[in-house]
Amino acid sequence: MSLDPAPALEIDPLIDDPATRIVVCCGSGGVGKTTTAAALGLRAAERGRKAVVLTIDPARRLAQSMGIDALDNTPRRVPGTEGDGELHAMMLDMKRTFDEIVEAHAEPARARAILENPFYQSLSAGFAGTQEYMAMEKLGQLRAGEEWDLIVVDTPPSRSALDFLDAPKNLGSFLDGKFLRVLMAPAKAGGRAGMKFLNAGMSLMTGTLGKLLGGQFLSDVQTFVAAMDTMFGGFRARADATYQLLQAPGTSFLVVAAPERDALREAAYFVRRLAEDGMPLAGLVLNRVHGGGPEGLTAERALSAAENLEDLGIVDQPAGKAGLRNPRDTTGGALNSPEGPADSPVTSEYPDLAPKAADPAGARNADASPAAAGGTPPEAPLPEAATLAAGLLRLHAERARRRDREARTRDRFTALHPEVPVVEVPALAGDVHDLTGLRTVAQRLAGED
């Protein structure tokens, strides 16, 4: 059964469109998301746009490939780009972004109290969901500035689409949630005559929490909540605004995957979730696709030919070798037919196995050979060229099988999601470590060989 090919994903029209302001690259970890995002930004810049790449990847390889010593929370111009546009890059500093939010939305004294609070320092440095939330906060800041023609976002390597899409809401809900509000209730109710009973109950509850969590920890949380009280609504509002920004016209999602079963299963989940949430999906980038060489030479034929070369019991040998057949030409005819004249010269594809010119010493030595004595002749070594050819045939067979396996995996995805445009990016021989490598990836993304 043949499947209709998936529609082609055209990258250049996407990044050239002035209406496209945000491209979000998402997918599971280890599929080349960061490199894809950087290549898209470079392609857009060299086609005339002022682009910024926001990466969440802590690896320094991307900074090095862009000729920058290090990336931080501030966009930095990438030198060496061609064309009329500009490429800038930055790497999210999760804690610094959180600090900037506090400094921007609290008066100096309150901001200082928040920033010095131990609970806040733990929260801003590694609370579950904080990285995803801060990535979206930074995206909102970049988009609100109207400085960039195109923002390319490399999302965190989340295990699931839910982590990326739900983390902004979850963190906003936590900071604006009932648990923290309950912790604030004693402070808010203090001094009110009608709240004595409530205060007693709250004191009992906070005393129990203090035993469970530790008195100092609970005190830090309450101090943090008191300082952040006026900012809670802002977190929720910005989370909602960012979510709406992701759904708005001008935003496009690219799902990046490798042609492997687990990666494409995760990609299929992303596609379904984006559709459920009304997120605009541009298509699938199928990264690191391997070719298999000549289409006509299947893996089975290559392996058969390699075995034929490696097994001297199968490869036909010159007449006179007991138990071995004669070599054949490519049409199947015998090169050294038993019916041929006994004294005819032997033509062999293995010159070192061809009989030598007759001489008296050779005739005398032939009588002393194991074959003449009724024994088994020694096995001749496989010629170097044949060994090399057999190795290349086996390598081809391995690549052909991988190509076929990747094609089957891709076809399963396109059968489930025939509406999703796909672009296949051939695998490079090595890692990307400079702008030339990124440019090559960008060209392959655009369909240029």
PDB file of N, CA and C in Angstrom, residues 99-161:
ATOM      1  N   ASP A  99      13.888  38.013  38.894  1.00  0.00           N
ATOM      2  CA  ASP A  99      14.290  39.230  39.610  1.00  0.00           C
ATOM      3  C   ASP A  99      13.804  40.477  38.879  1.00  0.00           C
ATOM      4  N   GLU A 100      13.896  40.476  37.568  1.00  0.00           N
ATOM      5  CA  GLU A 100      13.450  41.639  36.795  1.00  0.00           C
ATOM      6  C   GLU A 100      11.949  41.889  36.956  1.00  0.00           C
ATOM      7  N   ILE A 101      11.181  40.804  37.046  1.00  0.00           N
ATOM      8  CA  ILE A 101       9.739  40.956  37.261  1.00  0.00           C
ATOM      9  C   ILE A 101       9.480  41.627  38.603  1.00  0.00           C
ATOM     10  N   VAL A 102      10.169  41.151  39.649  1.00  0.00           N
ATOM     11  CA  VAL A 102       9.990  41.725  40.986  1.00  0.00           C
ATOM     12  C   VAL A 102      10.392  43.197  40.992  1.00  0.00           C
ATOM     13  N   GLU A 103      11.538  43.496  40.391  1.00  0.00           N
ATOM     14  CA  GLU A 103      12.029  44.877  40.380  1.00  0.00           C
ATOM     15  C   GLU A 103      11.121  45.801  39.593  1.00  0.00           C
ATOM     16  N   ALA A 104      10.459  45.255  38.565  1.00  0.00           N
ATOM     17  CA  ALA A 104       9.601  46.096  37.735  1.00  0.00           C
ATOM     18  C   ALA A 104       8.229  46.326  38.355  1.00  0.00           C
ATOM     19  N   HIS A 105       7.784  45.426  39.242  1.00  0.00           N
ATOM     20  CA  HIS A 105       6.409  45.504  39.739  1.00  0.00           C
ATOM     21  C   HIS A 105       6.313  45.709  41.246  1.00  0.00           C
ATOM     22  N   ALA A 106       7.413  46.037  41.901  1.00  0.00           N
ATOM     23  CA  ALA A 106       7.368  46.308  43.345  1.00  0.00           C
ATOM     24  C   ALA A 106       8.221  47.530  43.639  1.00  0.00           C
ATOM     25  N   GLU A 107       7.811  48.263  44.646  1.00  0.00           N
ATOM     26  CA  GLU A 107       8.604  49.429  45.056  1.00  0.00           C
ATOM     27  C   GLU A 107       9.945  48.945  45.599  1.00  0.00           C
ATOM     28  N   PRO A 108      10.969  49.774  45.582  1.00  0.00           N
ATOM     29  CA  PRO A 108      12.329  49.329  45.915  1.00  0.00           C
ATOM     30  C   PRO A 108      12.445  48.588  47.246  1.00  0.00           C
ATOM     31  N   ALA A 109      11.826  49.109  48.318  1.00  0.00           N
ATOM     32  CA  ALA A 109      11.973  48.451  49.622  1.00  0.00           C
ATOM     33  C   ALA A 109      11.345  47.064  49.609  1.00  0.00           C
ATOM     34  N   ARG A 110      10.154  46.960  48.994  1.00  0.00           N
ATOM     35  CA  ARG A 110       9.494  45.664  48.946  1.00  0.00           C
ATOM     36  C   ARG A 110      10.255  44.710  48.029  1.00  0.00           C
ATOM     37  N   ALA A 111      10.766  45.230  46.927  1.00  0.00           N
ATOM     38  CA  ALA A 111      11.526  44.387  46.005  1.00  0.00           C
ATOM     39  C   ALA A 111      12.757  43.818  46.695  1.00  0.00           C
ATOM     40  N   ARG A 112      13.439  44.650  47.484  1.00  0.00           N
ATOM     41  CA  ARG A 112      14.623  44.175  48.197  1.00  0.00           C
ATOM     42  C   ARG A 112      14.257  43.085  49.195  1.00  0.00           C
ATOM     43  N   ALA A 113      13.130  43.247  49.879  1.00  0.00           N
ATOM     44  CA  ALA A 113      12.702  42.237  50.846  1.00  0.00           C
ATOM     45  C   ALA A 113      12.386  40.908  50.158  1.00  0.00           C
ATOM     46  N   ILE A 114      11.777  40.994  48.972  1.00  0.00           N
ATOM     47  CA  ILE A 114      11.457  39.770  48.232  1.00  0.00           C
ATOM     48  C   ILE A 114      12.735  39.086  47.759  1.00  0.00           C
ATOM     49  N   LEU A 115      13.628  39.861  47.160  1.00  0.00           N
ATOM     50  CA  LEU A 115      14.837  39.281  46.576  1.00  0.00           C
ATOM     51  C   LEU A 115      15.732  38.635  47.633  1.00  0.00           C
ATOM     52  N   GLU A 116      15.683  39.142  48.852  1.00  0.00           N
ATOM     53  CA  GLU A 116      16.525  38.592  49.924  1.00  0.00           C
ATOM     54  C   GLU A 116      15.850  37.457  50.678  1.00  0.00           C
ATOM     55  N   ASN A 117      14.590  37.181  50.368  1.00  0.00           N
ATOM     56  CA  ASN A 117      13.858  36.152  51.092  1.00  0.00           C
ATOM     57  C   ASN A 117      14.340  34.755  50.679  1.00  0.00           C
ATOM     58  N   PRO A 118      14.686  33.878  51.643  1.00  0.00           N
ATOM     59  CA  PRO A 118      15.195  32.542  51.294  1.00  0.00           C
ATOM     60  C   PRO A 118      14.212  31.720  50.472  1.00  0.00           C
ATOM     61  N   PHE A 119      12.919  31.813  50.781  1.00  0.00           N
ATOM     62  CA  PHE A 119      11.947  31.040  50.015  1.00  0.00           C
ATOM     63  C   PHE A 119      11.905  31.521  48.559  1.00  0.00           C
ATOM     64  N   TYR A 120      11.960  32.838  48.361  1.00  0.00           N
ATOM     65  CA  TYR A 120      11.965  33.365  46.997  1.00  0.00           C
ATOM     66  C   TYR A 120      13.209  32.895  46.250  1.00  0.00           C
ATOM     67  N   GLN A 121      14.355  32.893  46.903  1.00  0.00           N
ATOM     68  CA  GLN A 121      15.591  32.482  46.245  1.00  0.00           C
ATOM     69  C   GLN A 121      15.520  31.029  45.796  1.00  0.00           C
ATOM     70  N   SER A 122      14.889  30.180  46.608  1.00  0.00           N
ATOM     71  CA  SER A 122      14.705  28.782  46.205  1.00  0.00           C
ATOM     72  C   SER A 122      13.701  28.675  45.059  1.00  0.00           C
ATOM     73  N   LEU A 123      12.629  29.435  45.164  1.00  0.00           N
ATOM     74  CA  LEU A 123      11.585  29.400  44.145  1.00  0.00           C
ATOM     75  C   LEU A 123      12.121  29.859  42.801  1.00  0.00           C
ATOM     76  N   SER A 124      12.849  30.962  42.794  1.00  0.00           N
ATOM     77  CA  SER A 124      13.313  31.536  41.530  1.00  0.00           C
ATOM     78  C   SER A 124      14.443  30.731  40.904  1.00  0.00           C
ATOM     79  N   ALA A 125      15.120  29.909  41.700  1.00  0.00           N
ATOM     80  CA  ALA A 125      16.273  29.175  41.181  1.00  0.00           C
ATOM     81  C   ALA A 125      15.912  27.805  40.641  1.00  0.00           C
ATOM     82  N   GLY A 126      14.799  27.220  41.082  1.00  0.00           N
ATOM     83  CA  GLY A 126      14.566  25.855  40.614  1.00  0.00           C
ATOM     84  C   GLY A 126      13.208  25.278  40.917  1.00  0.00           C
ATOM     85  N   PHE A 127      12.212  26.093  41.185  1.00  0.00           N
ATOM     86  CA  PHE A 127      10.880  25.560  41.454  1.00  0.00           C
ATOM     87  C   PHE A 127      10.324  24.937  40.181  1.00  0.00           C
ATOM     88  N   ALA A 128       9.622  23.809  40.317  1.00  0.00           N
ATOM     89  CA  ALA A 128       9.077  23.114  39.154  1.00  0.00           C
ATOM     90  C   ALA A 128       8.190  24.058  38.336  1.00  0.00           C
ATOM     91  N   GLY A 129       8.485  24.141  37.043  1.00  0.00           N
ATOM     92  CA  GLY A 129       7.703  24.995  36.157  1.00  0.00           C
ATOM     93  C   GLY A 129       8.238  26.397  36.024  1.00  0.00           C
ATOM     94  N   THR A 130       9.193  26.800  36.882  1.00  0.00           N
ATOM     95  CA  THR A 130       9.691  28.172  36.830  1.00  0.00           C
ATOM     96  C   THR A 130      10.407  28.450  35.510  1.00  0.00           C
ATOM     97  N   GLN A 131      11.181  27.487  35.006  1.00  0.00           N
ATOM     98  CA  GLN A 131      11.917  27.702  33.765  1.00  0.00           C
ATOM     99  C   GLN A 131      10.961  27.980  32.603  1.00  0.00           C
ATOM    100  N   GLU A 132       9.931  27.151  32.472  1.00  0.00           N
ATOM    101  CA  GLU A 132       8.973  27.345  31.395  1.00  0.00           C
ATOM    102  C   GLU A 132       8.234  28.672  31.550  1.00  0.00           C
ATOM    103  N   TYR A 133       7.849  28.991  32.796  1.00  0.00           N
ATOM    104  CA  TYR A 133       7.143  30.245  33.024  1.00  0.00           C
ATOM    105  C   TYR A 133       8.016  31.438  32.662  1.00  0.00           C
ATOM    106  N   MET A 134       9.272  31.412  33.078  1.00  0.00           N
ATOM    107  CA  MET A 134      10.163  32.542  32.811  1.00  0.00           C
ATOM    108  C   MET A 134      10.502  32.658  31.325  1.00  0.00           C
ATOM    109  N   ALA A 135      10.538  31.530  30.627  1.00  0.00           N
ATOM    110  CA  ALA A 135      10.736  31.590  29.177  1.00  0.00           C
ATOM    111  C   ALA A 135       9.591  32.356  28.525  1.00  0.00           C
ATOM    112  N   MET A 136       8.388  32.102  28.974  1.00  0.00           N
ATOM    113  CA  MET A 136       7.238  32.810  28.403  1.00  0.00           C
ATOM    114  C   MET A 136       7.190  34.264  28.856  1.00  0.00           C
ATOM    115  N   GLU A 137       7.647  34.528  30.085  1.00  0.00           N
ATOM    116  CA  GLU A 137       7.755  35.916  30.544  1.00  0.00           C
ATOM    117  C   GLU A 137       8.717  36.697  29.652  1.00  0.00           C
ATOM    118  N   LYS A 138       9.869  36.087  29.382  1.00  0.00           N
ATOM    119  CA  LYS A 138      10.855  36.755  28.542  1.00  0.00           C
ATOM    120  C   LYS A 138      10.324  36.940  27.121  1.00  0.00           C
ATOM    121  N   LEU A 139       9.605  35.950  26.622  1.00  0.00           N
ATOM    122  CA  LEU A 139       8.980  36.082  25.305  1.00  0.00           C
ATOM    123  C   LEU A 139       8.022  37.259  25.282  1.00  0.00           C
ATOM    124  N   GLY A 140       7.216  37.386  26.335  1.00  0.00           N
ATOM    125  CA  GLY A 140       6.291  38.519  26.406  1.00  0.00           C
ATOM    126  C   GLY A 140       7.021  39.849  26.428  1.00  0.00           C
ATOM    127  N   GLN A 141       8.131  39.911  27.154  1.00  0.00           N
ATOM    128  CA  GLN A 141       8.913  41.151  27.197  1.00  0.00           C
ATOM    129  C   GLN A 141       9.483  41.497  25.828  1.00  0.00           C
ATOM    130  N   LEU A 142      10.032  40.495  25.131  1.00  0.00           N
ATOM    131  CA  LEU A 142      10.604  40.747  23.813  1.00  0.00           C
ATOM    132  C   LEU A 142       9.541  41.189  22.815  1.00  0.00           C
ATOM    133  N   ARG A 143       8.393  40.551  22.878  1.00  0.00           N
ATOM    134  CA  ARG A 143       7.328  40.900  21.924  1.00  0.00           C
ATOM    135  C   ARG A 143       6.752  42.272  22.214  1.00  0.00           C
ATOM    136  N   ALA A 144       6.639  42.631  23.488  1.00  0.00           N
ATOM    137  CA  ALA A 144       6.066  43.929  23.841  1.00  0.00           C
ATOM    138  C   ALA A 144       6.977  45.072  23.423  1.00  0.00           C
ATOM    139  N   GLY A 145       8.282  44.814  23.328  1.00  0.00           N
ATOM    140  CA  GLY A 145       9.220  45.872  22.982  1.00  0.00           C
ATOM    141  C   GLY A 145       9.139  46.329  21.541  1.00  0.00           C
ATOM    142  N   GLU A 146       8.548  45.523  20.655  1.00  0.00           N
ATOM    143  CA  GLU A 146       8.409  45.866  19.234  1.00  0.00           C
ATOM    144  C   GLU A 146       9.754  46.150  18.562  1.00  0.00           C
ATOM    145  N   GLU A 147      10.832  45.614  19.139  1.00  0.00           N
ATOM    146  CA  GLU A 147      12.148  45.856  18.560  1.00  0.00           C
ATOM    147  C   GLU A 147      12.513  44.845  17.491  1.00  0.00           C
ATOM    148  N   TRP A 148      11.879  43.659  17.540  1.00  0.00           N
ATOM    149  CA  TRP A 148      12.306  42.547  16.704  1.00  0.00           C
ATOM    150  C   TRP A 148      11.275  42.234  15.639  1.00  0.00           C
ATOM    151  N   ASP A 149      11.777  41.974  14.426  1.00  0.00           N
ATOM    152  CA  ASP A 149      10.892  41.513  13.362  1.00  0.00           C
ATOM    153  C   ASP A 149      10.442  40.080  13.602  1.00  0.00           C
ATOM    154  N   LEU A 150      11.353  39.273  14.149  1.00  0.00           N
ATOM    155  CA  LEU A 150      11.059  37.861  14.356  1.00  0.00           C
ATOM    156  C   LEU A 150      11.733  37.382  15.629  1.00  0.00           C
ATOM    157  N   ILE A 151      10.985  36.680  16.464  1.00  0.00           N
ATOM    158  CA  ILE A 151      11.502  36.072  17.686  1.00  0.00           C
ATOM    159  C   ILE A 151      11.394  34.558  17.513  1.00  0.00           C
ATOM    160  N   VAL A 152      12.529  33.868  17.618  1.00  0.00           N
ATOM    161  CA  VAL A 152      12.546  32.411  17.518  1.00  0.00           C
ATOM    162  C   VAL A 152      12.812  31.851  18.909  1.00  0.00           C
ATOM    163  N   VAL A 153      11.913  31.018  19.395  1.00  0.00           N
ATOM    164  CA  VAL A 153      12.008  30.493  20.758  1.00  0.00           C
ATOM    165  C   VAL A 153      12.369  29.017  20.714  1.00  0.00           C
ATOM    166  N   ASP A 154      13.417  28.689  21.418  1.00  0.00           N
ATOM    167  CA  ASP A 154      13.806  27.292  21.625  1.00  0.00           C
ATOM    168  C   ASP A 154      13.279  26.878  22.986  1.00  0.00           C
ATOM    169  N   THR A 155      12.233  26.074  22.997  1.00  0.00           N
ATOM    170  CA  THR A 155      11.573  25.736  24.256  1.00  0.00           C
ATOM    171  C   THR A 155      12.414  24.772  25.088  1.00  0.00           C
ATOM    172  N   PRO A 156      12.151  24.707  26.399  1.00  0.00           N
ATOM    173  CA  PRO A 156      12.888  23.766  27.251  1.00  0.00           C
ATOM    174  C   PRO A 156      12.671  22.337  26.796  1.00  0.00           C
ATOM    175  N   PRO A 157      13.642  21.460  27.061  1.00  0.00           N
ATOM    176  CA  PRO A 157      13.495  20.055  26.669  1.00  0.00           C
ATOM    177  C   PRO A 157      12.543  19.327  27.597  1.00  0.00           C
ATOM    178  N   SER A 158      11.269  19.643  27.498  1.00  0.00           N
ATOM    179  CA  SER A 158      10.266  19.044  28.381  1.00  0.00           C
ATOM    180  C   SER A 158       9.976  17.605  27.965  1.00  0.00           C
ATOM    181  N   ARG A 159       9.577  16.803  28.915  1.00  0.00           N
ATOM    182  CA  ARG A 159       9.201  15.427  28.608  1.00  0.00           C
ATOM    183  C   ARG A 159       7.867  15.353  27.898  1.00  0.00           C
ATOM    184  N   SER A 160       7.039  16.342  28.117  1.00  0.00           N
ATOM    185  CA  SER A 160       5.698  16.304  27.564  1.00  0.00           C
ATOM    186  C   SER A 160       5.284  17.690  27.145  1.00  0.00           C
ATOM    187  N   ALA A 161       4.389  17.738  26.159  1.00  0.00           N
ATOM    188  CA  ALA A 161       3.844  19.027  25.738  1.00  0.00           C
ATOM    189  C   ALA A 161       3.152  19.732  26.888  1.00  0.00           C
TER     190      ALA A 161
END
